[in-house]
Short mmCIF file of C-alpha atoms in Angstrom, two decimals:
data_model
loop_
_atom_site.label_atom_id
_atom_site.label_comp_id
_atom_site.label_asym_id
_atom_site.label_seq_id
_atom_site.Cartn_x
_atom_site.Cartn_y
_atom_site.Cartn_z
CA MET A 208 98.05 97.08 82.88
CA SER A 209 98.04 94.86 79.83
CA ALA A 210 94.68 94.53 78.07
CA ASP A 211 94.72 90.74 78.30
CA ARG A 212 95.30 90.64 82.06
CA SER A 213 92.46 90.30 84.55
CA PRO A 214 91.98 92.95 87.28
CA ALA A 215 94.26 92.76 90.28
CA VAL A 216 93.40 92.10 93.90
CA VAL A 217 95.30 94.21 96.41
CA GLY A 218 96.22 93.74 100.05
CA VAL A 219 97.34 96.69 102.18
CA ASP A 220 98.63 96.49 105.74
CA VAL A 221 99.02 99.79 107.61
CA GLY A 222 101.04 99.72 110.82
CA GLY A 223 103.01 102.13 112.92
CA SER A 224 106.31 101.37 111.18
CA GLY A 225 105.05 101.47 107.61
CA LEU A 226 102.41 100.82 104.97
CA ARG A 227 102.96 97.65 102.94
CA LEU A 228 101.08 96.85 99.76
CA GLN A 229 101.00 93.81 97.51
CA TRP A 230 98.84 92.92 94.52
CA SER A 231 98.09 89.64 92.84
CA TYR A 232 97.01 88.70 89.31
CA ALA A 233 95.33 85.28 89.00
CA GLY A 234 97.02 84.04 92.15
CA ALA A 235 100.49 85.30 91.22
CA PRO A 236 101.61 87.86 93.84
CA GLY A 237 103.61 90.91 92.88
CA PRO A 238 106.31 92.71 94.84
CA VAL A 239 105.81 94.11 98.33
CA LEU A 240 105.91 97.92 98.16
CA THR A 241 106.20 100.24 101.13
CA ALA A 242 105.35 103.78 102.24
CA PRO A 243 105.32 105.62 105.60
CA GLY A 244 102.99 104.16 108.22
CA VAL A 245 100.31 105.53 110.52
CA ARG A 246 100.34 109.29 111.05
CA ILE A 247 98.22 110.47 113.97
CA GLY A 248 96.92 114.00 114.38
CA SER A 249 94.25 115.69 116.46
CA GLY A 250 91.59 114.05 114.30
CA GLY A 251 93.05 110.56 114.58
CA ILE A 252 94.81 108.62 111.82
CA ASP A 253 95.38 110.55 108.59
CA VAL A 254 93.70 108.02 106.30
CA PRO A 255 93.59 110.26 103.18
CA ALA A 256 97.38 110.57 103.27
CA LEU A 257 97.78 106.80 103.65
CA ALA A 258 95.31 106.06 100.87
CA GLY A 259 97.10 108.56 98.65
CA ASP A 260 100.38 106.75 99.27
CA ALA A 261 98.77 103.42 98.40
CA ALA A 262 97.27 104.84 95.21
CA ARG A 263 100.68 106.16 94.20
CA LEU A 264 102.27 102.75 94.74
CA LEU A 265 99.65 101.15 92.51
CA HIS A 266 100.08 103.81 89.84
CA ASP A 267 103.87 103.47 89.90
CA GLY A 268 103.46 99.71 89.59
CA GLY A 269 101.22 100.02 86.53
CA VAL A 270 98.15 98.68 88.34
CA ASP A 271 95.11 100.59 87.11
CA ASP A 272 92.32 97.99 87.32
CA VAL A 273 91.55 96.65 90.82
CA ALA A 274 88.82 94.08 91.40
CA ALA A 275 89.11 94.05 95.18
CA VAL A 276 91.21 95.58 97.93
CA CYS A 277 91.51 94.62 101.59
CA TRP A 278 92.82 97.46 103.74
CA SER A 279 94.18 96.24 107.10
CA GLN A 280 94.76 99.08 109.55
CA ARG A 281 96.22 99.46 113.00
CA GLY A 282 94.05 101.65 115.22
CA LEU A 283 90.90 101.11 113.16
CA LEU A 284 88.70 100.71 116.24
CA PHE A 285 90.05 103.59 118.31
CA LEU A 286 91.62 106.16 116.00
CA SER A 287 89.43 106.13 112.87
CA ASP A 288 85.84 106.11 111.67
CA PRO A 289 85.67 102.79 109.77
CA VAL A 290 82.86 104.01 107.51
CA GLU A 291 84.98 106.99 106.50
CA VAL A 292 88.00 104.74 105.98
CA VAL A 293 85.99 102.58 103.57
CA ARG A 294 84.87 105.67 101.65
CA VAL A 295 88.35 107.17 101.39
CA VAL A 296 90.09 103.91 100.46
CA SER A 297 87.45 102.93 97.91
CA SER A 298 87.68 106.34 96.25
CA ALA A 299 91.48 106.52 96.25
CA LEU A 300 92.17 103.01 94.99
CA GLY A 301 89.20 102.71 92.65
CA ALA A 302 88.45 99.10 93.50
CA GLU A 303 85.23 97.38 92.48
CA ARG A 304 84.97 96.03 96.03
CA THR A 305 86.66 97.29 99.19
CA ALA A 306 87.09 95.68 102.60
CA VAL A 307 88.53 97.52 105.59
CA VAL A 308 89.55 95.31 108.51
CA SER A 309 91.29 95.63 111.83
CA ASP A 310 94.93 94.59 111.58
CA ALA A 311 94.11 91.94 114.18
CA VAL A 312 91.82 90.22 111.68
CA ALA A 313 94.42 90.31 108.91
CA SER A 314 97.09 89.05 111.31
CA LEU A 315 94.94 86.08 112.27
CA VAL A 316 94.08 85.17 108.68
CA GLY A 317 97.71 85.50 107.66
CA ALA A 318 98.96 83.46 110.62
CA LEU A 319 96.46 80.68 109.93
CA GLY A 320 96.94 80.75 106.16
CA GLY A 321 93.25 81.34 105.56
CA VAL A 322 89.86 81.92 107.16
CA ARG A 323 89.65 79.19 109.82
CA PRO A 324 88.89 79.09 113.57
CA GLY A 325 91.83 80.10 115.69
CA ALA A 326 93.62 82.76 117.67
CA VAL A 327 96.87 84.64 117.37
CA VAL A 328 98.92 86.68 119.81
CA ALA A 329 101.28 89.23 118.31
CA ALA A 330 104.22 90.23 120.51
CA GLY A 331 106.15 93.13 119.05
CA THR A 332 106.62 96.61 120.44
CA GLY A 333 103.04 96.22 121.67
CA ALA A 334 101.01 93.08 122.31
CA VAL A 335 97.54 92.08 121.19
CA ALA A 336 95.63 88.84 120.76
CA PHE A 337 92.68 88.12 118.51
CA GLY A 338 90.52 85.05 118.07
CA SER A 339 87.59 84.20 115.84
CA ASP A 340 85.65 81.34 114.33
CA PHE A 341 84.59 83.75 111.56
CA GLY A 342 80.90 83.01 111.93
CA SER A 343 78.07 85.52 111.90
CA ALA A 344 78.64 88.36 114.34
CA ASP A 345 75.70 87.60 116.63
CA THR A 346 76.36 83.88 117.12
CA SER A 347 80.12 83.46 116.97
CA VAL A 348 83.43 84.46 118.53
CA TRP A 349 85.26 87.62 117.51
CA ARG A 350 87.43 88.59 120.49
CA LEU A 351 90.19 91.17 120.82
CA VAL A 352 92.38 91.00 123.93
CA ASP A 353 94.78 93.75 125.05
CA GLY A 354 96.41 96.10 122.56
CA TRP A 355 95.77 98.98 124.98
CA GLY A 356 99.22 100.54 124.62
CA HIS A 357 102.28 100.41 126.82
CA VAL A 358 100.77 102.53 129.62
CA LEU A 359 97.43 100.75 130.03
CA GLY A 360 98.23 97.27 128.74
CA ASP A 361 100.31 95.49 126.08
CA ARG A 362 101.18 92.84 128.67
CA GLY A 363 104.09 90.70 127.55
CA SER A 364 105.18 93.13 124.83
CA ALA A 365 108.73 94.18 124.04
CA ALA A 366 107.93 97.62 125.46
CA GLY A 367 106.66 95.94 128.62
CA VAL A 368 109.79 93.80 128.96
CA GLY A 369 112.00 96.83 128.42
CA LEU A 370 110.05 98.87 130.94
CA GLU A 371 110.29 96.16 133.61
CA GLY A 372 114.00 95.79 132.90
CA LEU A 373 114.61 99.49 133.47
CA ARG A 374 112.48 99.43 136.61
CA ALA A 375 114.60 96.55 137.92
CA GLY A 376 117.74 98.57 137.24
CA LEU A 377 116.33 101.52 139.15
CA ARG A 378 115.35 99.29 142.08
CA PHE A 379 118.98 98.20 142.36
CA HIS A 380 120.08 101.84 142.08
CA ASP A 381 117.75 102.76 144.95
CA GLY A 382 118.73 99.79 147.11
CA LEU A 383 115.29 98.18 146.92
CA PRO A 384 114.45 94.46 146.76
CA GLY A 385 114.07 92.90 143.32
CA GLY A 386 116.73 95.02 141.66
CA SER A 387 119.35 93.96 139.14
CA ASP A 388 122.89 95.30 138.98
CA ARG A 389 123.27 93.98 135.43
CA LEU A 390 120.09 95.66 134.20
CA LEU A 391 121.18 98.92 135.79
CA SER A 392 124.46 98.72 133.87
CA GLU A 393 122.66 97.79 130.67
CA GLY A 394 120.25 100.69 131.12
CA GLU A 395 123.11 103.14 131.61
CA SER A 396 124.78 101.76 128.50
CA ALA A 397 121.60 102.22 126.47
CA PHE A 398 120.23 105.49 127.86
CA GLY A 399 123.00 107.17 129.83
CA ALA A 400 122.83 108.24 133.46
CA THR A 401 119.68 107.23 135.34
CA SER A 402 118.73 110.89 135.69
CA HIS A 403 118.20 110.91 131.91
CA TRP A 404 115.92 107.87 131.78
CA PRO A 405 112.58 109.53 132.58
CA ARG A 406 112.92 112.11 129.84
CA ARG A 407 114.19 109.53 127.34
CA VAL A 408 111.49 106.88 127.83
CA MET A 409 108.46 108.79 129.17
CA THR A 410 108.14 111.69 126.75
CA GLY A 411 107.72 111.77 123.00
CA GLY A 412 105.92 109.57 120.54
CA ASP A 413 108.82 107.13 120.31
CA ALA A 414 108.62 106.06 123.97
CA PRO A 415 107.22 102.57 123.21
CA ALA A 416 109.93 101.93 120.61
CA LEU A 417 112.66 103.10 123.00
CA LEU A 418 111.38 100.81 125.74
CA ALA A 419 111.13 97.92 123.27
CA SER A 420 114.73 98.50 122.19
CA PHE A 421 115.81 97.50 125.70
CA ALA A 422 113.98 94.15 125.62
CA PRO A 423 116.83 92.24 123.87
CA ARG A 424 119.19 93.31 126.65
CA VAL A 425 116.78 91.97 129.25
CA ALA A 426 116.45 88.68 127.35
CA GLU A 427 120.22 88.36 127.03
CA ALA A 428 120.64 89.00 130.75
CA ALA A 429 118.12 86.24 131.41
CA THR A 430 120.01 83.74 129.27
CA LEU A 431 123.22 84.66 131.09
CA GLY A 432 121.72 83.83 134.46
CA ASP A 433 120.30 87.10 135.80
CA ALA A 434 117.42 85.90 137.97
CA VAL A 435 115.52 89.20 137.86
CA ALA A 436 115.69 89.36 134.07
CA ALA A 437 114.59 85.72 133.88
CA ARG A 438 111.51 86.48 135.99
CA ILE A 439 110.65 89.42 133.72
CA CYS A 440 110.86 87.24 130.60
CA THR A 441 108.87 84.43 132.20
CA ALA A 442 106.13 86.85 133.25
CA ALA A 443 106.01 88.25 129.71
CA GLY A 444 105.60 84.81 128.15
CA GLU A 445 102.91 83.86 130.64
CA SER A 446 101.05 87.12 129.98
CA LEU A 447 101.10 86.46 126.24
CA ALA A 448 99.74 82.98 126.83
CA GLU A 449 96.93 84.37 128.98
CA SER A 450 95.93 86.80 126.24
CA LEU A 451 96.07 84.11 123.55
CA LEU A 452 93.99 81.64 125.54
CA SER A 453 91.47 84.32 126.42
CA ALA A 454 91.13 85.26 122.74
CA ALA A 455 90.50 81.60 121.86
CA ARG A 456 87.87 81.04 124.55
CA GLY A 457 84.65 79.60 123.12
CA ILE A 458 86.17 78.54 119.78
CA ASP A 459 85.93 74.82 119.01
CA SER A 460 89.34 73.23 118.35
CA PRO A 461 91.13 76.53 117.69
CA VAL A 462 94.51 76.73 115.99
CA LEU A 463 96.78 78.78 118.27
CA VAL A 464 99.59 80.87 116.81
CA ALA A 465 102.11 83.30 118.25
CA THR A 466 103.96 85.87 116.15
CA GLY A 467 106.14 88.93 116.62
CA GLY A 468 109.75 89.92 117.02
CA LEU A 469 109.84 89.48 120.80
CA LEU A 470 109.44 85.72 120.36
CA ALA A 471 113.01 85.60 119.06
CA ALA A 472 113.88 85.96 122.76
CA GLU A 473 114.13 82.35 123.90
CA PRO A 474 113.21 82.96 127.57
CA VAL A 475 109.96 84.65 126.53
CA ARG A 476 109.11 82.08 123.88
CA SER A 477 109.79 79.15 126.23
CA ALA A 478 107.58 80.62 128.96
CA LEU A 479 104.77 81.20 126.45
CA GLU A 480 104.98 77.64 125.13
CA ALA A 481 105.06 76.20 128.65
CA ALA A 482 102.03 78.19 129.75
CA VAL A 483 100.06 77.16 126.68
CA ALA A 484 101.05 73.53 127.21
CA SER A 485 99.98 73.68 130.87
CA ALA A 486 96.51 74.65 129.60
CA GLY A 487 96.43 71.50 127.47
CA GLU A 488 97.04 73.32 124.19
CA SER A 489 99.94 73.78 121.77
CA LEU A 490 101.20 76.39 119.36
CA THR A 491 101.19 76.00 115.58
CA PRO A 492 103.81 77.84 113.47
CA ALA A 493 102.49 80.94 111.74
CA VAL A 494 101.99 80.64 107.99
CA GLY A 495 102.29 84.37 107.28
CA GLY A 496 101.67 87.87 108.54
CA ALA A 497 99.11 90.65 108.30
CA LEU A 498 99.90 91.54 104.68
CA ASP A 499 99.45 87.90 103.68
CA GLY A 500 96.11 87.95 105.47
CA ALA A 501 95.01 91.15 103.73
CA LEU A 502 95.93 89.78 100.31
CA HIS A 503 94.09 86.52 101.07
CA LEU A 504 90.96 88.39 102.12
CA ALA A 505 91.18 90.58 99.01
CA THR A 506 91.36 87.43 96.89
CA VAL A 507 88.31 85.92 98.58
CA LEU A 508 86.45 89.22 98.20
CA GLY A 509 87.29 89.38 94.52
CA GLU A 510 86.23 85.78 93.90
CA THR A 511 83.06 85.63 96.00
CA GLY A 512 82.02 89.24 96.50
CA THR A 513 82.19 89.00 100.29
CA ILE A 514 84.23 87.96 103.32
CA PRO A 515 83.15 87.12 106.90
CA ARG A 516 81.66 90.28 108.37
CA HIS A 517 81.61 91.89 111.80
CA PRO A 518 80.29 95.35 112.71
CA ALA A 519 83.47 96.32 114.54
CA TYR A 520 86.28 94.46 112.82
CA VAL A 521 85.24 94.08 109.15
CA HIS A 522 83.62 96.71 106.91
CA LEU A 523 82.69 96.35 103.23
CA SER A 524 81.79 98.90 100.60
#
């Protein structure tokens, strides 16, 4: 780093598909750099490996003086010890100040374009909603809804839509009510003979991604008039709306935002918007994503020395 340049602030977003990192000098953001994402072993998420990757990205980018870093991580609450994450990240990146937050927090801040009361629902392979007014932990709202994975939850997710689409195909195959000939054909095109489906989509760590890969076929079937597919998409949108509204409960005048790749599916998006409207609310376009939120929080941390805190979702060194 040049001697006449102030220290950088760094945002890191760690998800299942990759680690993304971006730094900023005096409000001017640098490039977005990437590395492999979450790696899960018997001890949970391998944070030292992730932090090592982030440190390498900074080193390769010539960033050797970091005022503040905000580390946003998927699985922080269930698959890591947040105190240990803070220690490892702070040591690896050498920042003067370190914040470790749930990716739900960074997603909300990024979607809202700053720290303001609101709620976001993210509908990708999985589905999770988060709402907060960012007040003190004992008197305010910090609420996480769903995000339990494709077996226990993730209602309205791409994996959920894909799963219901395949189930509808199998119902037609078995001569049961509620089946879809089109979804059976689409399933055979995607995964081969029905006898292969259980092994393909029920075993292995890529099961959620495989199920999610079928969601666009379900959405297309819905737009082409398949009534079963349309019901699946409508139910997904309504489930996402339920999660979003639940996350926003108790927040005064919340800004409501929906993000995620599944919302490119018009039948799902329309059902979500209609359900939110029927509750007397409306959606606001997202300003950014989780990496934007992490970089914003890192900037606030560098400027003020703190960010809104919560014992579960936000941890500071």
